[in-house]
PDB file of C-alpha atoms in Angstrom:
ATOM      1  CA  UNK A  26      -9.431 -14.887  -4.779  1.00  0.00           C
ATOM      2  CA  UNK A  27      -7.952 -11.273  -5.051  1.00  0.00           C
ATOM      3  CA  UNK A  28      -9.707  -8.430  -6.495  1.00  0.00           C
ATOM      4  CA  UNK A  29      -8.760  -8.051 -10.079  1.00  0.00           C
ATOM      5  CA  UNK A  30      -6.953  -4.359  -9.377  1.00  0.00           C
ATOM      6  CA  UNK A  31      -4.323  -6.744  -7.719  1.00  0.00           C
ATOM      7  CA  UNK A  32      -4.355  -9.265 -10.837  1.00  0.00           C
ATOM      8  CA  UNK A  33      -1.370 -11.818  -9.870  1.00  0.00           C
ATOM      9  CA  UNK A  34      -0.090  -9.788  -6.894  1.00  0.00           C
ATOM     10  CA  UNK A  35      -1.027 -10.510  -3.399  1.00  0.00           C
ATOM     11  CA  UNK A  36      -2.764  -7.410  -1.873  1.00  0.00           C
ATOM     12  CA  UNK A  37       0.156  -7.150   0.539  1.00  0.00           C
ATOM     13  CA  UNK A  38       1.688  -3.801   0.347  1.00  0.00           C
ATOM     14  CA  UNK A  39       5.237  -3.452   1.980  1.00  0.00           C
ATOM     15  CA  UNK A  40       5.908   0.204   3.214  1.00  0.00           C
ATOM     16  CA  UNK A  41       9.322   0.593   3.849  1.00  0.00           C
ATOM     17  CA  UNK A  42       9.200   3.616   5.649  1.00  0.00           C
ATOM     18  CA  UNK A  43      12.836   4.927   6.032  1.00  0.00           C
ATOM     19  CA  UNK A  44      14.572   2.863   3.719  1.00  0.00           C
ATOM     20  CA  UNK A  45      18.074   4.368   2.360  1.00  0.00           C
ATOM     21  CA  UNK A  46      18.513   3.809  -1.292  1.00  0.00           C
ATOM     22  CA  UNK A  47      21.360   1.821  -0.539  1.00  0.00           C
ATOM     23  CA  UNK A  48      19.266  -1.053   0.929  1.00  0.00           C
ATOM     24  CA  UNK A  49      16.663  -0.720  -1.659  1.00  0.00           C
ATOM     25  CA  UNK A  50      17.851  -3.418  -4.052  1.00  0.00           C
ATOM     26  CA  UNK A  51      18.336  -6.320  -1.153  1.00  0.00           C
ATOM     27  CA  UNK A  52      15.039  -5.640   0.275  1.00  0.00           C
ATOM     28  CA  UNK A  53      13.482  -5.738  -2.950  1.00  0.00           C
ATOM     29  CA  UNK A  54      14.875  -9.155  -3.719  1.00  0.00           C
ATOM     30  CA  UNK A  55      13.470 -10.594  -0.557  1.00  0.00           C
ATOM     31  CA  UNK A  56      10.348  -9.271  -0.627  1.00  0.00           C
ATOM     32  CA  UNK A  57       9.618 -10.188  -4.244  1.00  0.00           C
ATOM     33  CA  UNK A  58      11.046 -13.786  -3.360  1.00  0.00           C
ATOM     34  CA  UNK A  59       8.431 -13.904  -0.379  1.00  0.00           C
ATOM     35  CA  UNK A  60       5.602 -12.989  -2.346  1.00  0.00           C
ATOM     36  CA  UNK A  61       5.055  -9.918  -1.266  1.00  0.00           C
ATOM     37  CA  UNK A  62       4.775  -7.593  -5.061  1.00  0.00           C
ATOM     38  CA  UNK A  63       3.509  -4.590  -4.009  1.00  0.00           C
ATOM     39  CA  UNK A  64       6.118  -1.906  -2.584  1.00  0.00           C
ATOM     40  CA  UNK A  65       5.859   1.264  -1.475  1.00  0.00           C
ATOM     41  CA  UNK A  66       8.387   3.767  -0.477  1.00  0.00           C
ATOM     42  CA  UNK A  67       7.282   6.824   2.089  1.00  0.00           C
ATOM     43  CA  UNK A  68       8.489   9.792   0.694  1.00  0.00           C
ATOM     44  CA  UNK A  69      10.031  11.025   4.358  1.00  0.00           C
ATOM     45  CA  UNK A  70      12.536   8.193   3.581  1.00  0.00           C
ATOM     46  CA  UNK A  71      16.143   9.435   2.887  1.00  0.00           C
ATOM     47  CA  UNK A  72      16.419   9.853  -0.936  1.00  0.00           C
ATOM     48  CA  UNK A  73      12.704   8.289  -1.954  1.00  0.00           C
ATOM     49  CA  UNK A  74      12.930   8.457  -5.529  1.00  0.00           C
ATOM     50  CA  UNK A  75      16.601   7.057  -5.979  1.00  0.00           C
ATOM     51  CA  UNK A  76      14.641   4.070  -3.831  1.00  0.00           C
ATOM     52  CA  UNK A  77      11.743   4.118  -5.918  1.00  0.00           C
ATOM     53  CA  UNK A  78      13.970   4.177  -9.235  1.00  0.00           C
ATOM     54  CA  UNK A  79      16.202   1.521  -8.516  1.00  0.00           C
ATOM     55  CA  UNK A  80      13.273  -0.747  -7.451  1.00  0.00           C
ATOM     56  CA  UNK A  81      11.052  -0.015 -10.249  1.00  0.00           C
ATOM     57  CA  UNK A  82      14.271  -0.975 -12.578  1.00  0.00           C
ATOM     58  CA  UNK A  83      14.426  -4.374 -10.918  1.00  0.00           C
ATOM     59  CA  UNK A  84      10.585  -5.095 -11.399  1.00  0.00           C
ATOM     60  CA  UNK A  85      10.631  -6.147 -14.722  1.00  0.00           C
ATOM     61  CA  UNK A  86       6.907  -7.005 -14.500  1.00  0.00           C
ATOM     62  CA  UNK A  87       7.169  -8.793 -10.765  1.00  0.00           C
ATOM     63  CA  UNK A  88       6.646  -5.839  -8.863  1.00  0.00           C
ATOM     64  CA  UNK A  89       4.672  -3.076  -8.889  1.00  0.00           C
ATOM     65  CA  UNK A  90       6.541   0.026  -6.917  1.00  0.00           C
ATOM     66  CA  UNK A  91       5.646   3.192  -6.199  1.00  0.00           C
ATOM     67  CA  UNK A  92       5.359   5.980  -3.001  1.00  0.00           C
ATOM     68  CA  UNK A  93       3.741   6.421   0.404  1.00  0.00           C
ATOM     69  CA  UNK A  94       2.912   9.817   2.208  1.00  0.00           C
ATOM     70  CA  UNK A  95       2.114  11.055  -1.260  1.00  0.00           C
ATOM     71  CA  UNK A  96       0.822  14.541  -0.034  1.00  0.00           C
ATOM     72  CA  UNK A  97       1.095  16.554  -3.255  1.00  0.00           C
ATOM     73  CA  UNK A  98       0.734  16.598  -6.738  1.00  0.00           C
ATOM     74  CA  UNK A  99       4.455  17.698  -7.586  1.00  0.00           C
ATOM     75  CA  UNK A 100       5.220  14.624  -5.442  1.00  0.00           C
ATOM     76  CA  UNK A 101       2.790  12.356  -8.228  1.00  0.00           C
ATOM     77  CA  UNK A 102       4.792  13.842 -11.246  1.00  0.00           C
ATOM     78  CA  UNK A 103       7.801  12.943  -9.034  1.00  0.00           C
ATOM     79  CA  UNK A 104       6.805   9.286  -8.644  1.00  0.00           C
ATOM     80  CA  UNK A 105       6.059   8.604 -12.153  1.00  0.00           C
ATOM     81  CA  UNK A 106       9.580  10.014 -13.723  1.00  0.00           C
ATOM     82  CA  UNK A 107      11.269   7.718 -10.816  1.00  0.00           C
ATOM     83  CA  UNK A 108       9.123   4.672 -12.645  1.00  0.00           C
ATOM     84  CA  UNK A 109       6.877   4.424  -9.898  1.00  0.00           C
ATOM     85  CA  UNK A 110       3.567   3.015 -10.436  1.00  0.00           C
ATOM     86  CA  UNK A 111       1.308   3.200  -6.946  1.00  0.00           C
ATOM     87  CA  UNK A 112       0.253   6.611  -5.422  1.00  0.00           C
ATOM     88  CA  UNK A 113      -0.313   5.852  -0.933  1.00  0.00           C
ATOM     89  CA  UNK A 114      -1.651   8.699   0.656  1.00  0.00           C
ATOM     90  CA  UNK A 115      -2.310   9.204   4.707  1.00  0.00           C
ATOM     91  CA  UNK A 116      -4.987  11.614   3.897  1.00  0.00           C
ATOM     92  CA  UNK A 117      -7.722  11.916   0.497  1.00  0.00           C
ATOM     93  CA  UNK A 118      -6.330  14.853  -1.511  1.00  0.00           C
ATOM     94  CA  UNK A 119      -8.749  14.938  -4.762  1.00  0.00           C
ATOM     95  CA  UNK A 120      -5.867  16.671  -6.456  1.00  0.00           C
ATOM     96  CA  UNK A 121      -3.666  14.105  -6.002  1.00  0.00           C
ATOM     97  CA  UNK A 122      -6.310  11.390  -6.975  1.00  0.00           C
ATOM     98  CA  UNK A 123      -6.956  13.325  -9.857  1.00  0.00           C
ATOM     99  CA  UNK A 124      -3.526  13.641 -10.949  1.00  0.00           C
ATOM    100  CA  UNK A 125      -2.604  10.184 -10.113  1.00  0.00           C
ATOM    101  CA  UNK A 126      -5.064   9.109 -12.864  1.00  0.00           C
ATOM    102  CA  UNK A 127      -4.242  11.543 -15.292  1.00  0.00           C
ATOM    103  CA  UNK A 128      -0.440   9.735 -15.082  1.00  0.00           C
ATOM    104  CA  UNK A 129      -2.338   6.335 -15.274  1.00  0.00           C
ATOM    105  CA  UNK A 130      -0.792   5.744 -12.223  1.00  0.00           C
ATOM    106  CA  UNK A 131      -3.013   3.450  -8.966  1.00  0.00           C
ATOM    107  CA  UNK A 132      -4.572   5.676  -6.446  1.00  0.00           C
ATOM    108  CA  UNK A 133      -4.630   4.481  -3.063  1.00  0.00           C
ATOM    109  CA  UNK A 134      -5.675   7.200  -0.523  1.00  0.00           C
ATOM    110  CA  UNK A 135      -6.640   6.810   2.790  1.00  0.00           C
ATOM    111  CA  UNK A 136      -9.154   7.683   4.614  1.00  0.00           C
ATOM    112  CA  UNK A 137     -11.010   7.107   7.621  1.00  0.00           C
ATOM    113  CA  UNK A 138     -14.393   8.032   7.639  1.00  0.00           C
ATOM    114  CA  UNK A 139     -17.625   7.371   4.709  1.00  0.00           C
ATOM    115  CA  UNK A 140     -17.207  10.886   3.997  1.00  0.00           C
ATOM    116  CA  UNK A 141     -13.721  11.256   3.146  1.00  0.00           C
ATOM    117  CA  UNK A 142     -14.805   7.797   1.284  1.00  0.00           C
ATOM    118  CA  UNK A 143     -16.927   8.758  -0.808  1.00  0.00           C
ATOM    119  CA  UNK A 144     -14.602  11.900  -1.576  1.00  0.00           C
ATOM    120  CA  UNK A 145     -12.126   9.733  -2.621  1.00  0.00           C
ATOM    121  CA  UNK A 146     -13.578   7.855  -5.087  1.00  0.00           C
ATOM    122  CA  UNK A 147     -15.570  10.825  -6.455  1.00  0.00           C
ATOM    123  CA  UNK A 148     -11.821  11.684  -7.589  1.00  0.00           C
ATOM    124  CA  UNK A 149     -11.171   8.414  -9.176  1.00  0.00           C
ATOM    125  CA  UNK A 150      -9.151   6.020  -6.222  1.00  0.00           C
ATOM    126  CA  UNK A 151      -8.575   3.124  -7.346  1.00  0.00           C
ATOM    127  CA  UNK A 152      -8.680   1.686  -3.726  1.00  0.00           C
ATOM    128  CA  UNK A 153      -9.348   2.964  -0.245  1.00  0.00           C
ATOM    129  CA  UNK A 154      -6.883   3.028   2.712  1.00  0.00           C
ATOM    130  CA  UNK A 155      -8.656   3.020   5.787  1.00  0.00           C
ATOM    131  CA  UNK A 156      -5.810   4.163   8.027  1.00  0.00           C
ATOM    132  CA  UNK A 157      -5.445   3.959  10.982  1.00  0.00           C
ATOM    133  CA  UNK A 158      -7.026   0.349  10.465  1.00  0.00           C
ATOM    134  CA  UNK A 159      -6.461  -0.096  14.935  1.00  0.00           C
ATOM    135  CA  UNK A 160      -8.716   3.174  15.440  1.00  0.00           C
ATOM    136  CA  UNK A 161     -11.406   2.058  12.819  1.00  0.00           C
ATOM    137  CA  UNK A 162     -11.535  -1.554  13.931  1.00  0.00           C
ATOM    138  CA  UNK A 163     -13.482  -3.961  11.972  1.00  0.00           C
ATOM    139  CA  UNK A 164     -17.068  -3.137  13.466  1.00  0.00           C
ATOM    140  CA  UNK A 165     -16.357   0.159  11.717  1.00  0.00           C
ATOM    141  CA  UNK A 166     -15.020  -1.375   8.485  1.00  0.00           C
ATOM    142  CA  UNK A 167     -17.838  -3.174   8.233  1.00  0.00           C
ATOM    143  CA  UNK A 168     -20.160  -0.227   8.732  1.00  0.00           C
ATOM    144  CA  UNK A 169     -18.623   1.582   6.366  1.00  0.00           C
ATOM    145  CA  UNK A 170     -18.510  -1.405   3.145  1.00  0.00           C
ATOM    146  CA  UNK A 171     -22.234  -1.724   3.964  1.00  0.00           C
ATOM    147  CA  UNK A 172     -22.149   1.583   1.867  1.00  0.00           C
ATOM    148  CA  UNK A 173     -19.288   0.858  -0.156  1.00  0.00           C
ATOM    149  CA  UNK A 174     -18.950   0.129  -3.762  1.00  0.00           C
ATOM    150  CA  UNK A 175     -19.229  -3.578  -3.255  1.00  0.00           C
ATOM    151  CA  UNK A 176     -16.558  -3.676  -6.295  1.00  0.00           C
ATOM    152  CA  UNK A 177     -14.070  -1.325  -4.682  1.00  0.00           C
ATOM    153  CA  UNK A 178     -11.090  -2.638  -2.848  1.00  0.00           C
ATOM    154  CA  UNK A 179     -10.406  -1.721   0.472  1.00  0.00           C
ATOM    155  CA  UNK A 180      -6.814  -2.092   2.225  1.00  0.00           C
ATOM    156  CA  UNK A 181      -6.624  -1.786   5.978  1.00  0.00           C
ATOM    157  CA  UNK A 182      -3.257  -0.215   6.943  1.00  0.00           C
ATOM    158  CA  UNK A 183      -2.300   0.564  10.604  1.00  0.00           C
ATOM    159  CA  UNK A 184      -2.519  -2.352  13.435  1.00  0.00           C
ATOM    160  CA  UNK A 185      -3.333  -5.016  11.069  1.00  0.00           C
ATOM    161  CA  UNK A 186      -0.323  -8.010  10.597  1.00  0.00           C
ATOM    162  CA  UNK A 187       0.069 -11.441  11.075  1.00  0.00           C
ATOM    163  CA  UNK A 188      -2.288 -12.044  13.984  1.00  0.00           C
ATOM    164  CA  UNK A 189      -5.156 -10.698  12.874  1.00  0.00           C
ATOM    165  CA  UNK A 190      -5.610 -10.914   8.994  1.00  0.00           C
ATOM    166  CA  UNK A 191      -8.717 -12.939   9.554  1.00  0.00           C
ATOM    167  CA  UNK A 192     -10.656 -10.117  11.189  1.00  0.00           C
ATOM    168  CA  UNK A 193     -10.072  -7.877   8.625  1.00  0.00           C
ATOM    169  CA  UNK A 194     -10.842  -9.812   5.818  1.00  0.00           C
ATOM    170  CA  UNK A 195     -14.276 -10.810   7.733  1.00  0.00           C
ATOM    171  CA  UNK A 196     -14.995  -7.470   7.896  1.00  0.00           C
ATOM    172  CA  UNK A 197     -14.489  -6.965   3.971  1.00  0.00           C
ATOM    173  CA  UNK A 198     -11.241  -6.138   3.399  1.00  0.00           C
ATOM    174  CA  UNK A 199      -9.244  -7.055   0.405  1.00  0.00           C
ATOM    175  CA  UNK A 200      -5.903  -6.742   1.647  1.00  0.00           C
ATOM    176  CA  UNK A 201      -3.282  -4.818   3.870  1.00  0.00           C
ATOM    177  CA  UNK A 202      -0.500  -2.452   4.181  1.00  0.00           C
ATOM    178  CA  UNK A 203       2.523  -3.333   6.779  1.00  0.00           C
ATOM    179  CA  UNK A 204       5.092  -1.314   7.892  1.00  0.00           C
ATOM    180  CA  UNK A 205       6.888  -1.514  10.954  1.00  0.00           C
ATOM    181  CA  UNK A 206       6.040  -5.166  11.463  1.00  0.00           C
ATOM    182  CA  UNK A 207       7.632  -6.144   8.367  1.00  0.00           C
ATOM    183  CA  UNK A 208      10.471  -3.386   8.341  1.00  0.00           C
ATOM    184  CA  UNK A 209      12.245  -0.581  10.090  1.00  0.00           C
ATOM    185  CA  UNK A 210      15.316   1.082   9.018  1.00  0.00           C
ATOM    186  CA  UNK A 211      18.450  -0.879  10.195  1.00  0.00           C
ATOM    187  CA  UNK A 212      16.553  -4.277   9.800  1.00  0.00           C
ATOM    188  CA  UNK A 213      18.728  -7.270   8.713  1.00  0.00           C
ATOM    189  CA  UNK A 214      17.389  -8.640   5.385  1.00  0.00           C
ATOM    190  CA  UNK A 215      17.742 -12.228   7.216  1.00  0.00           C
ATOM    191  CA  UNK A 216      14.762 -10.758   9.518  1.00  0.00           C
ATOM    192  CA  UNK A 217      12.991  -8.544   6.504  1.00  0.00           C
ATOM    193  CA  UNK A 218      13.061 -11.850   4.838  1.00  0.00           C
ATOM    194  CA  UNK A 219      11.679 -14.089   7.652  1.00  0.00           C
ATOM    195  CA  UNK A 220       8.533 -11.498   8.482  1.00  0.00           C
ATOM    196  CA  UNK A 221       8.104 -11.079   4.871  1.00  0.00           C
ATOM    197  CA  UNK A 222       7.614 -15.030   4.616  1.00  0.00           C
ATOM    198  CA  UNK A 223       5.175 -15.075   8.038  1.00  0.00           C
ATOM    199  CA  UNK A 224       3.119 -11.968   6.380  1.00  0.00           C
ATOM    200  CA  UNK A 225       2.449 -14.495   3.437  1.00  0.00           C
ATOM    201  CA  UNK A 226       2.341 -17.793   4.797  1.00  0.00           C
ATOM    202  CA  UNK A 227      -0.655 -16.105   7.307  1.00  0.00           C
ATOM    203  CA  UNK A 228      -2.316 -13.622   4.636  1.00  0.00           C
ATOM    204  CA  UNK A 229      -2.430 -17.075   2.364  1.00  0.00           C
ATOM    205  CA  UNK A 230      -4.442 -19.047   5.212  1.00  0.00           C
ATOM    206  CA  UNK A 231      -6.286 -16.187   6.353  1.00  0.00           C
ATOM    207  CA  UNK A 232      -7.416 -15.886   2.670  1.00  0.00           C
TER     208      UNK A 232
END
């Protein structure tokens, strides 16, 4: 059962880091056909908010899109006139948080320690990014949703995929962020497509 923030969506989020708007439209498709409804698009991609734009146009309700490596608030007002809808952050800028939620946008910041944490949703996130999930592990995941909000979400992003889904969600995560393992610029859609459909088919029994 996902958490209700997700509603419908699977808390997969693709990040598409370096994703030309040209190939934004085909690997939208795919992904939506996969499953996978959450998208985000790093804003040290070429062109982010053409990306974001044309993907948020071809949502219609399936998808939600927004932008990763979120670092300022110009960048929020930026995502929200390109249609986007999800603020990712590296790091736990209140600012951004706050802004994010002024714009009725989703804040997901990340963070890696209870302190940063509990910054984070003193600002209003939405959800917590513990990033980088690999340094972390689970034994510190765990720790630190013993302290949690037990109704917040948390999103491991960073070393989690396909293999180890199980771990994570043991540990109290409600879902993931992928990048590289799902896509890296140049990628075939054939092969976006097939990870896309092994990142589901794994999160699904996993879950």
């Amino acid at each position: 059962m996902t958490h209700p923030l997700f509603g419908s969506h699977r808390p997969l989020v693709a990040i598409l880091r370096g994703i030309a708007p040209g190939e934004a439209a085909a690997v939208f498709d795919v992904l939506v056909e996969a499953g996978i409804t959450l998208i985000e698009v790093p804003l040290n991609s070429p062109e982010p908010f053409v990306s974001i734009e044309t993907m948020a146009k071809r949502a219609a309700g399936r998808a939600k899109v927004g932008a990763g490596t979120v670092l300022s608030v110009a960048h929020v007002d930026s995502v929200k006139d390109s249609g986007g809808m999800l603020i990712v952050s590296p790091n736990a800028n209140p600012a951004v948080i706050r802004r994010t939620k002024e714009l009725g946008l989703e804040s997901y910041p990340g963070v890696f320690t209870p302190t940063e944490a509990f910054a984070a949703i003193d600002a209003g996130a939405d959800a917590l990014k513990f990033f980088p999930a690999e340094l972390i592990g689970t034994s510190g995941i765990r720790a630190m949703k013993a302290v949690l909000p037990k109704d917040l979400p948390v999103l491991a992003v960073g070393g989690a995929n396909a293999s180890n889904f199980g771990e994570y969600l043991k540990a109290g995560c409600a879902g993931f962020g992928i990048g590289s393992f799902l896509y890296k610029p140049g990628a075939s859609i054939a092969d976006v497509a097939a990870r896309a459909a092994e990142l589901v088919a794994a999160f699904d029994a996993a879950a």
